[in-house]
């Protein structure tokens, strides 16, 4: 995914509109990830009773939650990098 690759040192600064647009897209993606985490937590909490199928579902939800949190942290890093790009 292009947005998640490290930002290389540009030969010249990108136009300000491009930086602002990229920041807006990253922030929107971050908001979506932030919205997903509480839903995953609630679904996992609502399925606390045990059975093989539910335990597998809970493990899958926990994995999705972990990946969602990691993606959110990665986006926050990218936003920080992008905010340091001179525009």
Short mmCIF file of N, CA and C in Angstrom, two decimals:
data_model
loop_
_atom_site.label_atom_id
_atom_site.label_comp_id
_atom_site.label_asym_id
_atom_site.label_seq_id
_atom_site.Cartn_x
_atom_site.Cartn_y
_atom_site.Cartn_z
N UNK A 1 0.84 -1.16 0.00
CA UNK A 1 0.00 0.00 0.00
C UNK A 1 0.89 1.23 0.00
N UNK A 2 0.66 2.13 -0.88
CA UNK A 2 1.51 3.28 -1.06
C UNK A 2 1.51 4.20 0.15
N UNK A 3 0.38 4.40 0.78
CA UNK A 3 0.30 5.32 1.92
C UNK A 3 1.08 4.81 3.12
N UNK A 4 1.32 3.52 3.22
CA UNK A 4 2.00 2.98 4.37
C UNK A 4 3.49 2.80 4.15
N UNK A 5 3.98 3.15 2.95
CA UNK A 5 5.42 3.06 2.73
C UNK A 5 6.08 4.30 3.32
N UNK A 6 7.32 4.18 3.76
CA UNK A 6 8.00 5.33 4.34
C UNK A 6 8.09 6.49 3.36
N UNK A 7 7.98 7.68 3.86
CA UNK A 7 8.06 8.87 3.02
C UNK A 7 9.53 9.17 2.77
N UNK A 8 9.92 9.14 1.51
CA UNK A 8 11.32 9.40 1.15
C UNK A 8 11.56 10.90 1.13
N UNK A 9 12.80 11.27 1.24
CA UNK A 9 13.15 12.68 1.15
C UNK A 9 12.86 13.15 -0.28
N UNK A 10 11.98 14.09 -0.43
CA UNK A 10 11.67 14.56 -1.79
C UNK A 10 12.79 15.46 -2.32
N UNK A 11 12.93 15.46 -3.65
CA UNK A 11 13.89 16.35 -4.26
C UNK A 11 13.44 17.79 -4.12
N UNK A 12 12.15 17.98 -4.15
CA UNK A 12 11.57 19.30 -3.91
C UNK A 12 10.30 19.10 -3.09
N UNK A 13 9.90 20.11 -2.41
CA UNK A 13 8.71 20.00 -1.57
C UNK A 13 7.46 19.82 -2.42
N UNK A 14 6.54 18.95 -1.95
CA UNK A 14 5.27 18.80 -2.69
C UNK A 14 4.43 20.06 -2.50
N UNK A 15 3.48 20.28 -3.40
CA UNK A 15 2.61 21.43 -3.23
C UNK A 15 1.81 21.31 -1.92
N UNK A 16 1.51 22.43 -1.34
CA UNK A 16 0.79 22.45 -0.06
C UNK A 16 -0.53 21.71 -0.16
N UNK A 17 -1.24 21.85 -1.27
CA UNK A 17 -2.55 21.18 -1.40
C UNK A 17 -2.38 19.66 -1.33
N UNK A 18 -1.27 19.15 -1.87
CA UNK A 18 -1.06 17.70 -1.87
C UNK A 18 -0.81 17.20 -0.45
N UNK A 19 -0.04 17.96 0.31
CA UNK A 19 0.22 17.59 1.71
C UNK A 19 -1.07 17.64 2.51
N UNK A 20 -1.84 18.70 2.33
CA UNK A 20 -3.10 18.84 3.07
C UNK A 20 -4.09 17.74 2.69
N UNK A 21 -4.13 17.41 1.41
CA UNK A 21 -5.03 16.34 0.95
C UNK A 21 -4.62 14.99 1.55
N UNK A 22 -3.33 14.71 1.53
CA UNK A 22 -2.84 13.46 2.11
C UNK A 22 -3.13 13.40 3.61
N UNK A 23 -2.93 14.51 4.31
CA UNK A 23 -3.25 14.55 5.74
C UNK A 23 -4.73 14.28 5.98
N UNK A 24 -5.58 14.87 5.16
CA UNK A 24 -7.02 14.65 5.31
C UNK A 24 -7.38 13.19 5.10
N UNK A 25 -6.78 12.56 4.08
CA UNK A 25 -7.06 11.15 3.82
C UNK A 25 -6.57 10.27 4.97
N UNK A 26 -5.38 10.55 5.48
CA UNK A 26 -4.85 9.77 6.60
C UNK A 26 -5.70 9.95 7.85
N UNK A 27 -6.12 11.16 8.10
CA UNK A 27 -6.95 11.41 9.29
C UNK A 27 -8.30 10.72 9.16
N UNK A 28 -8.87 10.71 7.96
CA UNK A 28 -10.15 10.01 7.74
C UNK A 28 -9.98 8.51 7.96
N UNK A 29 -8.89 7.96 7.45
CA UNK A 29 -8.63 6.53 7.66
C UNK A 29 -8.43 6.25 9.14
N UNK A 30 -7.72 7.12 9.83
CA UNK A 30 -7.53 6.96 11.27
C UNK A 30 -8.83 7.00 12.04
N UNK A 31 -9.73 7.89 11.63
CA UNK A 31 -11.04 7.98 12.29
C UNK A 31 -11.83 6.70 12.09
N UNK A 32 -11.75 6.13 10.89
CA UNK A 32 -12.45 4.87 10.64
C UNK A 32 -11.90 3.75 11.51
N UNK A 33 -10.58 3.69 11.64
CA UNK A 33 -9.96 2.67 12.49
C UNK A 33 -10.33 2.90 13.95
N UNK A 34 -10.34 4.15 14.38
CA UNK A 34 -10.73 4.45 15.75
C UNK A 34 -12.18 4.04 16.01
N UNK A 35 -13.05 4.20 15.01
CA UNK A 35 -14.45 3.80 15.16
C UNK A 35 -14.60 2.28 15.22
N UNK A 36 -13.71 1.56 14.55
CA UNK A 36 -13.81 0.10 14.51
C UNK A 36 -13.44 -0.56 15.83
N UNK A 37 -12.47 -0.01 16.53
CA UNK A 37 -11.98 -0.64 17.76
C UNK A 37 -13.08 -0.83 18.81
N UNK A 38 -13.87 0.20 19.16
CA UNK A 38 -14.91 -0.02 20.17
C UNK A 38 -15.96 -1.06 19.75
N UNK A 39 -16.27 -1.11 18.47
CA UNK A 39 -17.23 -2.10 17.98
C UNK A 39 -16.68 -3.50 18.19
N UNK A 40 -15.40 -3.69 17.85
CA UNK A 40 -14.79 -5.00 18.03
C UNK A 40 -14.72 -5.38 19.51
N UNK A 41 -14.42 -4.43 20.36
CA UNK A 41 -14.38 -4.69 21.80
C UNK A 41 -15.77 -5.10 22.30
N UNK A 42 -16.80 -4.39 21.86
CA UNK A 42 -18.17 -4.70 22.29
C UNK A 42 -18.61 -6.08 21.81
N UNK A 43 -18.29 -6.41 20.56
CA UNK A 43 -18.67 -7.73 20.03
C UNK A 43 -17.97 -8.83 20.83
N UNK A 44 -16.70 -8.61 21.11
CA UNK A 44 -15.96 -9.61 21.88
C UNK A 44 -16.54 -9.76 23.29
N UNK A 45 -16.87 -8.65 23.94
CA UNK A 45 -17.43 -8.69 25.29
C UNK A 45 -18.81 -9.36 25.29
N UNK A 46 -19.60 -9.13 24.23
CA UNK A 46 -20.94 -9.70 24.15
C UNK A 46 -20.91 -11.20 23.92
N UNK A 47 -19.78 -11.74 23.50
CA UNK A 47 -19.70 -13.17 23.20
C UNK A 47 -18.80 -13.89 24.20
N UNK A 48 -18.88 -13.54 25.46
CA UNK A 48 -18.02 -14.12 26.48
C UNK A 48 -18.36 -15.57 26.82
N UNK A 49 -19.58 -16.02 26.57
CA UNK A 49 -19.89 -17.41 26.86
C UNK A 49 -19.07 -18.30 25.94
N UNK A 50 -18.80 -19.50 26.37
CA UNK A 50 -17.81 -20.35 25.70
C UNK A 50 -18.43 -21.47 24.86
N UNK A 51 -17.83 -21.68 23.74
CA UNK A 51 -18.02 -22.85 22.88
C UNK A 51 -16.90 -22.78 21.86
N UNK A 52 -16.63 -23.86 21.18
CA UNK A 52 -15.51 -23.86 20.24
C UNK A 52 -15.67 -22.78 19.18
N UNK A 53 -16.86 -22.66 18.62
CA UNK A 53 -17.10 -21.66 17.57
C UNK A 53 -16.95 -20.24 18.08
N UNK A 54 -17.47 -19.99 19.26
CA UNK A 54 -17.40 -18.64 19.83
C UNK A 54 -15.96 -18.30 20.21
N UNK A 55 -15.23 -19.26 20.75
CA UNK A 55 -13.84 -19.00 21.09
C UNK A 55 -13.03 -18.67 19.84
N UNK A 56 -13.28 -19.38 18.75
CA UNK A 56 -12.59 -19.08 17.50
C UNK A 56 -12.98 -17.68 17.01
N UNK A 57 -14.26 -17.33 17.14
CA UNK A 57 -14.72 -16.00 16.76
C UNK A 57 -14.04 -14.94 17.62
N UNK A 58 -13.96 -15.19 18.92
CA UNK A 58 -13.31 -14.23 19.81
C UNK A 58 -11.84 -14.05 19.45
N UNK A 59 -11.15 -15.13 19.12
CA UNK A 59 -9.75 -15.02 18.73
C UNK A 59 -9.61 -14.21 17.44
N UNK A 60 -10.51 -14.43 16.50
CA UNK A 60 -10.49 -13.67 15.25
C UNK A 60 -10.75 -12.19 15.52
N UNK A 61 -11.73 -11.91 16.36
CA UNK A 61 -12.05 -10.52 16.70
C UNK A 61 -10.87 -9.87 17.41
N UNK A 62 -10.23 -10.60 18.33
CA UNK A 62 -9.07 -10.06 19.04
C UNK A 62 -7.94 -9.76 18.05
N UNK A 63 -7.73 -10.65 17.09
CA UNK A 63 -6.71 -10.41 16.07
C UNK A 63 -7.04 -9.18 15.24
N UNK A 64 -8.32 -9.04 14.85
CA UNK A 64 -8.74 -7.86 14.11
C UNK A 64 -8.54 -6.60 14.93
N UNK A 65 -8.85 -6.66 16.21
CA UNK A 65 -8.67 -5.52 17.10
C UNK A 65 -7.19 -5.14 17.18
N UNK A 66 -6.33 -6.12 17.33
CA UNK A 66 -4.89 -5.85 17.40
C UNK A 66 -4.39 -5.23 16.10
N UNK A 67 -4.84 -5.79 14.99
CA UNK A 67 -4.42 -5.25 13.69
C UNK A 67 -4.97 -3.85 13.47
N UNK A 68 -6.21 -3.60 13.94
CA UNK A 68 -6.81 -2.27 13.83
C UNK A 68 -6.01 -1.26 14.63
N UNK A 69 -5.64 -1.64 15.85
CA UNK A 69 -4.85 -0.74 16.68
C UNK A 69 -3.48 -0.48 16.06
N UNK A 70 -2.86 -1.51 15.51
CA UNK A 70 -1.55 -1.35 14.87
C UNK A 70 -1.65 -0.45 13.64
N UNK A 71 -2.70 -0.63 12.85
CA UNK A 71 -2.89 0.21 11.67
C UNK A 71 -3.13 1.66 12.08
N UNK A 72 -3.89 1.86 13.15
CA UNK A 72 -4.15 3.20 13.65
C UNK A 72 -2.86 3.87 14.11
N UNK A 73 -2.02 3.13 14.81
CA UNK A 73 -0.73 3.67 15.25
C UNK A 73 0.15 3.99 14.05
N UNK A 74 0.13 3.13 13.04
CA UNK A 74 0.90 3.38 11.83
C UNK A 74 0.44 4.63 11.11
N UNK A 75 -0.87 4.83 11.06
CA UNK A 75 -1.40 6.03 10.44
C UNK A 75 -0.98 7.27 11.22
N UNK A 76 -1.00 7.18 12.53
CA UNK A 76 -0.58 8.32 13.35
C UNK A 76 0.88 8.66 13.05
N UNK A 77 1.71 7.65 12.87
CA UNK A 77 3.12 7.89 12.51
C UNK A 77 3.22 8.58 11.15
N UNK A 78 2.43 8.13 10.20
CA UNK A 78 2.46 8.74 8.86
C UNK A 78 1.98 10.18 8.91
N UNK A 79 0.95 10.47 9.70
CA UNK A 79 0.47 11.84 9.85
C UNK A 79 1.59 12.71 10.40
N UNK A 80 2.29 12.20 11.41
CA UNK A 80 3.41 12.96 12.00
C UNK A 80 4.49 13.22 10.96
N UNK A 81 4.82 12.19 10.16
CA UNK A 81 5.83 12.36 9.11
C UNK A 81 5.38 13.40 8.11
N UNK A 82 4.13 13.31 7.70
CA UNK A 82 3.62 14.21 6.68
C UNK A 82 3.55 15.65 7.19
N UNK A 83 3.28 15.81 8.46
CA UNK A 83 3.23 17.16 9.02
C UNK A 83 4.61 17.80 9.05
N UNK A 84 5.65 17.01 9.01
CA UNK A 84 7.01 17.54 8.99
C UNK A 84 7.50 17.88 7.58
N UNK A 85 6.74 17.49 6.54
CA UNK A 85 7.14 17.77 5.17
C UNK A 85 6.91 19.26 4.91
N UNK A 86 7.95 19.96 4.46
CA UNK A 86 7.75 21.39 4.16
C UNK A 86 6.84 21.54 2.95
N UNK A 87 5.86 22.40 3.10
CA UNK A 87 4.90 22.61 2.01
C UNK A 87 4.95 24.04 1.55
#
